[in-house]
Short mmCIF file of C-alpha atoms in Angstrom, two decimals:
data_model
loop_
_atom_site.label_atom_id
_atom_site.label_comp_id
_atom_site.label_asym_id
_atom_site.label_seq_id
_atom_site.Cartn_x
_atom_site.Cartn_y
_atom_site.Cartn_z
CA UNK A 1 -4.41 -114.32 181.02
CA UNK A 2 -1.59 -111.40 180.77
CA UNK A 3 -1.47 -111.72 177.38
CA UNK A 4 -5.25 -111.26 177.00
CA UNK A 5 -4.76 -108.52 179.24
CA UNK A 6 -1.98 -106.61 177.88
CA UNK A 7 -3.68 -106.61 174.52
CA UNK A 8 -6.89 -105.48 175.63
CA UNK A 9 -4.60 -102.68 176.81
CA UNK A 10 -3.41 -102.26 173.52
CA UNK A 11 -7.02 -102.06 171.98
CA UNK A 12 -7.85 -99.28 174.98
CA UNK A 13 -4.54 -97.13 174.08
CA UNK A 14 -5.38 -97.02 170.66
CA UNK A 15 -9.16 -96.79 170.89
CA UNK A 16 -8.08 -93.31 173.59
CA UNK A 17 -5.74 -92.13 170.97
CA UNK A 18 -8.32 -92.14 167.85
CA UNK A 19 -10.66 -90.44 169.74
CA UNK A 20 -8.50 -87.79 170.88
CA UNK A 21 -6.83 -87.52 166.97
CA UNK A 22 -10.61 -87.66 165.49
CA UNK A 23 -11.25 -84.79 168.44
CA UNK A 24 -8.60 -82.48 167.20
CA UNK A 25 -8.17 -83.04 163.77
CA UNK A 26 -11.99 -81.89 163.80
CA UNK A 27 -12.09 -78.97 166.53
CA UNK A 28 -8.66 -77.76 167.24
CA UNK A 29 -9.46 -74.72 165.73
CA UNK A 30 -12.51 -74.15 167.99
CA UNK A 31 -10.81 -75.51 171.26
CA UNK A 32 -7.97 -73.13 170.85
CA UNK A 33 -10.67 -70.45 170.55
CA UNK A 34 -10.92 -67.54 173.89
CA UNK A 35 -14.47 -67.84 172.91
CA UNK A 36 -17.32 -68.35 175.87
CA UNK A 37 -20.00 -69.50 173.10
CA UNK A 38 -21.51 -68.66 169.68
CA UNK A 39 -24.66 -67.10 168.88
CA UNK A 40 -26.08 -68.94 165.76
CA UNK A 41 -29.34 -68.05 163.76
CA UNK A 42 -32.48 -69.07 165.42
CA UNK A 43 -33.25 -72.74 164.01
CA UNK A 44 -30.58 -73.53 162.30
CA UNK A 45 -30.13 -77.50 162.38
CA UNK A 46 -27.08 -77.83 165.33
CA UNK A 47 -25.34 -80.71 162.88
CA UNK A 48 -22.68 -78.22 160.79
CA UNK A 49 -24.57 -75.29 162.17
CA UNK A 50 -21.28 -73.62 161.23
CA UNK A 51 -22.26 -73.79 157.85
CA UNK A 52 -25.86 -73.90 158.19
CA UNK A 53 -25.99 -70.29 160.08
CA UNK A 54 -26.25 -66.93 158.35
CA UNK A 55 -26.75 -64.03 161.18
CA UNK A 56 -26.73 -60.11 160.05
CA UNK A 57 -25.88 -56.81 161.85
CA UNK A 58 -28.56 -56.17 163.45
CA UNK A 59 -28.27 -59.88 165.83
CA UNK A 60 -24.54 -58.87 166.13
CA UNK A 61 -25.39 -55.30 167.84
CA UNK A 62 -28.18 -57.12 169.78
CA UNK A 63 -25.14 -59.28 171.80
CA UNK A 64 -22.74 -56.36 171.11
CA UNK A 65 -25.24 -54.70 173.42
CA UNK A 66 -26.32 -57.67 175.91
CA UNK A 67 -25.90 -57.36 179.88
CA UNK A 68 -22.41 -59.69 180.51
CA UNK A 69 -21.08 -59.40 177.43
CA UNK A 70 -17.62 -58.22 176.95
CA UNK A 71 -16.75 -58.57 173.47
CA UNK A 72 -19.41 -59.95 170.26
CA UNK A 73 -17.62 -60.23 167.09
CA UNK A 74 -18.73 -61.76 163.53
CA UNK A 75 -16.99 -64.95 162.58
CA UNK A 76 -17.55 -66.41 158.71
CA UNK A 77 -16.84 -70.19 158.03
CA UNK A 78 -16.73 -72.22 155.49
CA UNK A 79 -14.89 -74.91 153.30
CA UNK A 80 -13.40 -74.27 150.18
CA UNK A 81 -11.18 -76.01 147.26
CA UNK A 82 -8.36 -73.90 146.89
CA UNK A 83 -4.76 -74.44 144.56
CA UNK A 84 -0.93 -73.57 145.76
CA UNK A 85 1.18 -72.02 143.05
CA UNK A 86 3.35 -74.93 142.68
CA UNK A 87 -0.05 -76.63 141.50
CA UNK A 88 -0.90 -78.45 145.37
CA UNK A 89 -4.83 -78.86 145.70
CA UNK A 90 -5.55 -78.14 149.50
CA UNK A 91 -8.49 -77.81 151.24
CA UNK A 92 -8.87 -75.02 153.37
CA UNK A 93 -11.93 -73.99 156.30
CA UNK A 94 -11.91 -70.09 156.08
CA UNK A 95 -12.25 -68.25 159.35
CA UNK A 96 -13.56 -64.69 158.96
CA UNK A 97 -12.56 -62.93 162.25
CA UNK A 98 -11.64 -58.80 163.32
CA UNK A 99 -7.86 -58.81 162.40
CA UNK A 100 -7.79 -56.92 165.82
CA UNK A 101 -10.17 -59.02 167.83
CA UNK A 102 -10.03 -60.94 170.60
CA UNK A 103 -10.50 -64.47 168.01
CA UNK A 104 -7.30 -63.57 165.89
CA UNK A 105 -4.99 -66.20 166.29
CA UNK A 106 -1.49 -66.33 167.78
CA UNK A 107 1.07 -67.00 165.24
CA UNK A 108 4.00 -69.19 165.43
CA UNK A 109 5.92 -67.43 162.71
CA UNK A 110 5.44 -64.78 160.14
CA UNK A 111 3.10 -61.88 161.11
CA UNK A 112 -0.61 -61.29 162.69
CA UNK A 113 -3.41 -61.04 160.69
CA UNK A 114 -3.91 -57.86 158.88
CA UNK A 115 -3.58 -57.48 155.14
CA UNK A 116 -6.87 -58.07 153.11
CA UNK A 117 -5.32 -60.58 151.03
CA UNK A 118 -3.24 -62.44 153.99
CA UNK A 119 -4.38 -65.43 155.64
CA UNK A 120 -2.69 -66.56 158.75
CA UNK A 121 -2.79 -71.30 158.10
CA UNK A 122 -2.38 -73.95 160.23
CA UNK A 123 1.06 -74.99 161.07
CA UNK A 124 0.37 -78.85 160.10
CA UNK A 125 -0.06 -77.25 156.50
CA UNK A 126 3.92 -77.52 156.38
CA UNK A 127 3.87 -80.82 155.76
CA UNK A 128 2.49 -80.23 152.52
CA UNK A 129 4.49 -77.64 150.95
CA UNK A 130 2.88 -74.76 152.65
CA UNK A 131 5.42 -71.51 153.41
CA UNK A 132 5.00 -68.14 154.13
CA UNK A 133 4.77 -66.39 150.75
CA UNK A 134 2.65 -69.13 149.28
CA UNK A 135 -0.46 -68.38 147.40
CA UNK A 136 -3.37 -69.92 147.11
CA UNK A 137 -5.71 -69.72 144.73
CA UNK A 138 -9.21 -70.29 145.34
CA UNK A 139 -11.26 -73.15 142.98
CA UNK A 140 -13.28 -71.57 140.14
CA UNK A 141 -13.34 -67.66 141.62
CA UNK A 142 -9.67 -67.25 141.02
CA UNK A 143 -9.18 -65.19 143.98
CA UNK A 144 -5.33 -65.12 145.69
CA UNK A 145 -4.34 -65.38 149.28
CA UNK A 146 -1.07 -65.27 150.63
CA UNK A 147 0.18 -66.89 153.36
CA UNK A 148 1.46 -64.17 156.09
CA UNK A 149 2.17 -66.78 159.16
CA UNK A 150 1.23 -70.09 160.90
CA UNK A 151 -0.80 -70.98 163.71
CA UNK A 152 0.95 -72.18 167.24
CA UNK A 153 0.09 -75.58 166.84
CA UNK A 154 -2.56 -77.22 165.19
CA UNK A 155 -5.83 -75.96 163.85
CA UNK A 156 -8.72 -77.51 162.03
CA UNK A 157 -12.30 -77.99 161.40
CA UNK A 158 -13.94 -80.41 159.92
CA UNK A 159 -10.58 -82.81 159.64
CA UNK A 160 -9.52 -79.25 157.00
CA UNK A 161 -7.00 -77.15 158.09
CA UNK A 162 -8.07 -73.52 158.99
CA UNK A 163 -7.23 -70.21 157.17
CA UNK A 164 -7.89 -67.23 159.53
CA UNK A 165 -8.62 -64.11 157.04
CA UNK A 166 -10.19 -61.04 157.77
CA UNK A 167 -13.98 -61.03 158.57
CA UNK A 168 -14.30 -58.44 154.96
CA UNK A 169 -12.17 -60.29 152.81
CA UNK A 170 -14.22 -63.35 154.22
CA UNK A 171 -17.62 -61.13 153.59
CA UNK A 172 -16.37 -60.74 149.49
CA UNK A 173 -15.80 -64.30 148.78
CA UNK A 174 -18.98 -65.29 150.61
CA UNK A 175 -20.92 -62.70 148.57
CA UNK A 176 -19.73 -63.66 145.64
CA UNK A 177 -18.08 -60.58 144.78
CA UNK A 178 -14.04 -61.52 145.08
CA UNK A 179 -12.18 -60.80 142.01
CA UNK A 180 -9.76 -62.74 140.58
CA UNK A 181 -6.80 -61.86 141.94
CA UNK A 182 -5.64 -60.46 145.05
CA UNK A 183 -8.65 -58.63 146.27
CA UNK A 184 -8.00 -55.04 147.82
CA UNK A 185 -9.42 -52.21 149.48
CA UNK A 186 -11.12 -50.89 146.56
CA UNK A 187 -12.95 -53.74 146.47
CA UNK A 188 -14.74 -53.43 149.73
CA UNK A 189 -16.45 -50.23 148.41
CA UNK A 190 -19.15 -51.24 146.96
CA UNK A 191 -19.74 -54.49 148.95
CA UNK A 192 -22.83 -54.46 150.65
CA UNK A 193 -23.19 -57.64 152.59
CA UNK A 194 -24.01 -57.31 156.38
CA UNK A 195 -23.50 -60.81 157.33
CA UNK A 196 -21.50 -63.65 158.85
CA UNK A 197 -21.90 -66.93 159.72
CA UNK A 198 -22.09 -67.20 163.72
CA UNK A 199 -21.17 -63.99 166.13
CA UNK A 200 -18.42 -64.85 168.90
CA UNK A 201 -19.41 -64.10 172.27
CA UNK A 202 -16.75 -63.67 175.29
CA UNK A 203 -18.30 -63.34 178.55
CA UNK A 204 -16.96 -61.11 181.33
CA UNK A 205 -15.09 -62.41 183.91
CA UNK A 206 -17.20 -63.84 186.51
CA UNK A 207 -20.20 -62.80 184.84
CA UNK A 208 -23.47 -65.13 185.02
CA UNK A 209 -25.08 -64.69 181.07
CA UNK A 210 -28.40 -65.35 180.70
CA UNK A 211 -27.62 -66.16 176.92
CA UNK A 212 -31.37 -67.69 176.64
CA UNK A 213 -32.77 -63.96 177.33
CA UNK A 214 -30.55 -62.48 174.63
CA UNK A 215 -31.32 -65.10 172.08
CA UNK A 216 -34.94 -64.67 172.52
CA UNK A 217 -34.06 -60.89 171.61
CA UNK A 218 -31.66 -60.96 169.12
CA UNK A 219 -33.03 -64.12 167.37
CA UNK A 220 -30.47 -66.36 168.13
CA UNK A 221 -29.46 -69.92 169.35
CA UNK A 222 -26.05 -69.60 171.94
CA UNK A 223 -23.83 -72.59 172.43
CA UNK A 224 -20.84 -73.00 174.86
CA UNK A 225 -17.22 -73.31 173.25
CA UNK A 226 -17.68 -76.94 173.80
CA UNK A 227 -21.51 -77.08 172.87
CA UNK A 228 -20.17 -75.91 169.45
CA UNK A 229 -18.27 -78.71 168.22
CA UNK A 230 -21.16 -80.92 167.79
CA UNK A 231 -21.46 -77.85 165.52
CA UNK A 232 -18.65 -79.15 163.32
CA UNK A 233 -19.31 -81.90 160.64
CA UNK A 234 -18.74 -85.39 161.45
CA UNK A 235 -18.28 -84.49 165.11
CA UNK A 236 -20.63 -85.80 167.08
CA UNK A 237 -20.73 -88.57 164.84
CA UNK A 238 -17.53 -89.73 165.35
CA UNK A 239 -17.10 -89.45 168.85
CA UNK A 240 -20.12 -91.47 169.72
CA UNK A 241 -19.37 -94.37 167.63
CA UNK A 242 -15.81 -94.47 169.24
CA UNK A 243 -16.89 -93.98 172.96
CA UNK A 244 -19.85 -96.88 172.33
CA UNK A 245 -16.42 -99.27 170.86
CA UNK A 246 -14.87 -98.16 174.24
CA UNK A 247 -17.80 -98.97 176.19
CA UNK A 248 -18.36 -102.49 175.05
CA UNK A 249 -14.59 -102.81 175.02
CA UNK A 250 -14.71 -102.08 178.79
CA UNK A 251 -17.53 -104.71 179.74
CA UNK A 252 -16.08 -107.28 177.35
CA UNK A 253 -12.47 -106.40 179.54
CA UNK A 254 -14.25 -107.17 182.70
CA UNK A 255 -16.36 -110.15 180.91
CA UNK A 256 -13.35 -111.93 179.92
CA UNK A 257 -10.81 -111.11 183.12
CA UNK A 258 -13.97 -112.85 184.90
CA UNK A 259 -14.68 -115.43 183.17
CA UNK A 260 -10.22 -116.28 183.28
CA UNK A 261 -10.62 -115.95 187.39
CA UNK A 262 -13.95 -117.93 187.43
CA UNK A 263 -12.45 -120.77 186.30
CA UNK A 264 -9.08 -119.86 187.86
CA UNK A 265 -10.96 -120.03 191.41
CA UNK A 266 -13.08 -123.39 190.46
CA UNK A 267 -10.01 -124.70 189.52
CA UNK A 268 -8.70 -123.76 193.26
CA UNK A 269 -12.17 -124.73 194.70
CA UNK A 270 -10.50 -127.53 196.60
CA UNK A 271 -7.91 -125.61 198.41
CA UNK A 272 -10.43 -122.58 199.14
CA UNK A 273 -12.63 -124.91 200.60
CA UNK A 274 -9.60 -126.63 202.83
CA UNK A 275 -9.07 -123.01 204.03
CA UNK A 276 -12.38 -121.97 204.64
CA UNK A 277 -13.05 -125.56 207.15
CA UNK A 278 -9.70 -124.03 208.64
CA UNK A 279 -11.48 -121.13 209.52
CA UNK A 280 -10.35 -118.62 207.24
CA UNK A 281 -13.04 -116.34 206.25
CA UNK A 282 -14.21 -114.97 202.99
CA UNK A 283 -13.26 -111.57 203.33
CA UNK A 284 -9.37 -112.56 204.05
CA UNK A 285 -9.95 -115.82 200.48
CA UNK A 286 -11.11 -111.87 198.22
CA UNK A 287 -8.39 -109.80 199.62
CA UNK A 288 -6.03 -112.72 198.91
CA UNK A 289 -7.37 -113.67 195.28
CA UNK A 290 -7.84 -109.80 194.46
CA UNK A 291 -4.15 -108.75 195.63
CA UNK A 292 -3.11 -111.64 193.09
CA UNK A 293 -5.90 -110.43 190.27
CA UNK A 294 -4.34 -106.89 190.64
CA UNK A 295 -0.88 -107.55 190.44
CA UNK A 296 -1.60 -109.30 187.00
CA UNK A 297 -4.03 -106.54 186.05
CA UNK A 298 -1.36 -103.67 187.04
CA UNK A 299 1.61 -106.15 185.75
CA UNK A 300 -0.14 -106.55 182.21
CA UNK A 301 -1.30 -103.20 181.61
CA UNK A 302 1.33 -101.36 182.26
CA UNK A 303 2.95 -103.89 179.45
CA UNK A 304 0.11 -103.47 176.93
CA UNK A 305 0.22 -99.79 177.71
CA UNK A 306 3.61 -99.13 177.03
CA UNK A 307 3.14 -101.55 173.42
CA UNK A 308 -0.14 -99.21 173.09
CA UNK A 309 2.08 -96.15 172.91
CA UNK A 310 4.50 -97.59 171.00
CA UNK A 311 2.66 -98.56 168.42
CA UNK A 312 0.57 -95.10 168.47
CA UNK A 313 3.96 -93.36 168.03
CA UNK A 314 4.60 -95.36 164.66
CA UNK A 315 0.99 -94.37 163.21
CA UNK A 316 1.57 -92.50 159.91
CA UNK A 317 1.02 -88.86 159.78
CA UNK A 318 -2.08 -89.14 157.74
CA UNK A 319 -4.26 -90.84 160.26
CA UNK A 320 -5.21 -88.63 163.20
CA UNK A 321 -4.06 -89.79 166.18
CA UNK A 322 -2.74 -88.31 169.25
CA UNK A 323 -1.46 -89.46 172.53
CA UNK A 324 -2.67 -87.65 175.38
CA UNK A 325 -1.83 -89.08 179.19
CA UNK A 326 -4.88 -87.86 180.97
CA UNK A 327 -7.14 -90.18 178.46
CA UNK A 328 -4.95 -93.18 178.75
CA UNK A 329 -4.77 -93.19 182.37
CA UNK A 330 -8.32 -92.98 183.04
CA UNK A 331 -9.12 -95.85 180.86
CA UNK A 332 -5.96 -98.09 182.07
CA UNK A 333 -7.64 -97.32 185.65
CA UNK A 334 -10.86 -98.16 184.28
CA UNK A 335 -9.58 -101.49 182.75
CA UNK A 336 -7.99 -102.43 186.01
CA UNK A 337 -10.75 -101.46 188.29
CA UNK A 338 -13.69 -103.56 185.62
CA UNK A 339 -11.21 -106.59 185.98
CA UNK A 340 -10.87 -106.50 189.65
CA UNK A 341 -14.78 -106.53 189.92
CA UNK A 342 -14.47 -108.87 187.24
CA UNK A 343 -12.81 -111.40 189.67
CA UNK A 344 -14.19 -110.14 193.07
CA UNK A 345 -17.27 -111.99 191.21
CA UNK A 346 -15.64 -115.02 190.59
CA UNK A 347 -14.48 -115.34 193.81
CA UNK A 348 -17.69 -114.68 195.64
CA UNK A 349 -19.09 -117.29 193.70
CA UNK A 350 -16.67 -120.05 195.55
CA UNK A 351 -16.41 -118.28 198.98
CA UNK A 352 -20.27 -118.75 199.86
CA UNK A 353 -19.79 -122.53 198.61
CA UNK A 354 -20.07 -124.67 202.23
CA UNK A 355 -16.74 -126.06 202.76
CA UNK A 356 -18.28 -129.64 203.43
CA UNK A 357 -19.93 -129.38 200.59
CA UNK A 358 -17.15 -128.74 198.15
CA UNK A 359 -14.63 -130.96 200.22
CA UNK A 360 -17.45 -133.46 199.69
CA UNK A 361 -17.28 -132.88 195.61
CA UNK A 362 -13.84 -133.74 195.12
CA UNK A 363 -14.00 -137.03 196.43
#
């Protein structure tokens, strides 16, 4: 029964740790956003309404303007092939923000968003290669970007690791008007393209947004920070097919514990039934079975949690996984608590047996 227990742990450590990798690797960019919500375009389809969207000035100066509204700035995203100069393909999600806006990122090293041809990468992009000084070239426009700095931490979207660039240099590629090259000032002359992909919305403190007024105005559809990343590809995808594994690996937890202290407690039937003629009742037989159920509940998790975590520390760096406490406690509570109702079942079952009657059976 420990056994079973402990690795049903393991599955649940695991299972928490995949989702939480999947979750990150797919929205850390978003999550470590200071955005309250994004305005998109009115009906565009919420699965990759990142990519989907297209909103112009005019909706931008619409929020710029709106009642609780501190700050509304354009963002641009989207997912290109791009090409290191020592020849490294990687695949970079270009975020168009205001170099001086509330959405440019922090940087770990190197310096803050600024130059038209700098882009400010994800820090996991080290691992392949990735320095400051680095260009990149992008896939069949030829356009350069050099690396001025790294992100604190991790950022991506998508599972593709984020390039914050200014909102203009953003606006030339996604007109189609970058030259090869570094682009520069000059080029921004003649550029006439009054779009982005969503506008960034951060609320005032305290302030109560009635974001389904403005939208009606400026044309828009406004999702929360969290809203937005079933706005991200794969996303919602993902994370529903791994909390429905979690789910069913819950009830099958409490299924199988149950079914070990069913016939644990039939097994026992005999002596339960002795007890119960002495006059012990059937609330003292549950505490007693359940204070033995939960010390090899506690006993065994704690075992398959700590294999669970070792084993999650030795996953390779390609496969997104991350550890976080808060998830694996709740569902090592949850797999204790689902096997303790799991045998305060079982032992009902005998309890409410007459004694006479199940002395009577083992003769």
């Amino acid at each position: 029964m420990g056994i079973v227990i402990a690795l049903i742990s393991v599955l649940v450590v695991l299972l928490s740790g995949l989702s939480s990798g999947l979750v990150n690797d797919g929205v850390s960019g978003l999550k470590s956003m200071p955005a309250t919500a994004f305005a998109f375009d009115e009906g565009t389809m919420t699965d990759n309404a990142f990519s989907r969207s297209v909103v112009d000035d005019d909706q931008l100066e619409a929020w710029v303007d709106a009642p609780g509204i501190a700050e509304a700035e354009p963002m641009g995203v989207n997912i290109i092939n791009t090409v290191t100069d020592d020849d490294t393909q990687v695949d970079l999600t270009l975020f168009g923000v205001e170099p001086d806006g509330f959405l440019s990122p922090e940087v770990s090293s190197g310096e803050q968003l600024g130059a038209v041809d700098g882009i400010i990468v994800s820090e996991t992009l080290k691992d392949d290669g990735v320095e400051i000084g680095t260009v990149v070239t992008l896939d069949r426009v030829d356009t350069e970007l050099t690396v001025i700095g790294f992100t604190e931490g991790q950022a991506t979207f998508g599972h593709v690791d984020v390039a914050y660039l200014p909102i203009d240099t953003w606006r030339l590629i996604a007109a189609g008007a970058a030259p090869a090259g570094a682009p520069t000032e000059a080029d921004f002359d003649e550029l006439d393209f009054p779009y982005s992909s969503v506008v960034a919305l951060l609320a005032e403190d305290g302030a109560d947004v009635d974001f389904a007024a403005i939208d009606a105005e400026a044309d828009t559809t406004t999702m929360t920070l969290t809203e937005s990343f079933n706005a991200s590809p794969g996303y919602e995808a993902e994370t529903l097919t791994l909390s429905m594994i979690q789910v069913f690996l819950y009830v099958i937890c409490a299924l199988v514990v149950g079914a070990f202290f069913t016939v644990w407690t039939i097994q026992r039937s005999h002596d339960i039934a002795v007890l119960r003629a002495q006059g012990a009742s059937a609330r003292f037989l549950l505490r007693d079975s359940l204070a033995q159920a939960a010390i090899l509940l506690i006993g065994f998790t704690v075992i398959g949690v700590a294999a669970g975590v070792g084993l999650g520390a030795a996953m390779p760096a390609a496969m997104p996984f991350d550890l976080e406490a808060a998830p694996i406690a709740i569902a090592s509570l949850t797999t204790i608590v689902l096997g303790l109702i799991g045998a305060a079942v079982a032992v009902l079952r005998i309890v409410r047996i007459d004694p006479l009657n199940a002395l009577g059976g083992q003769r």
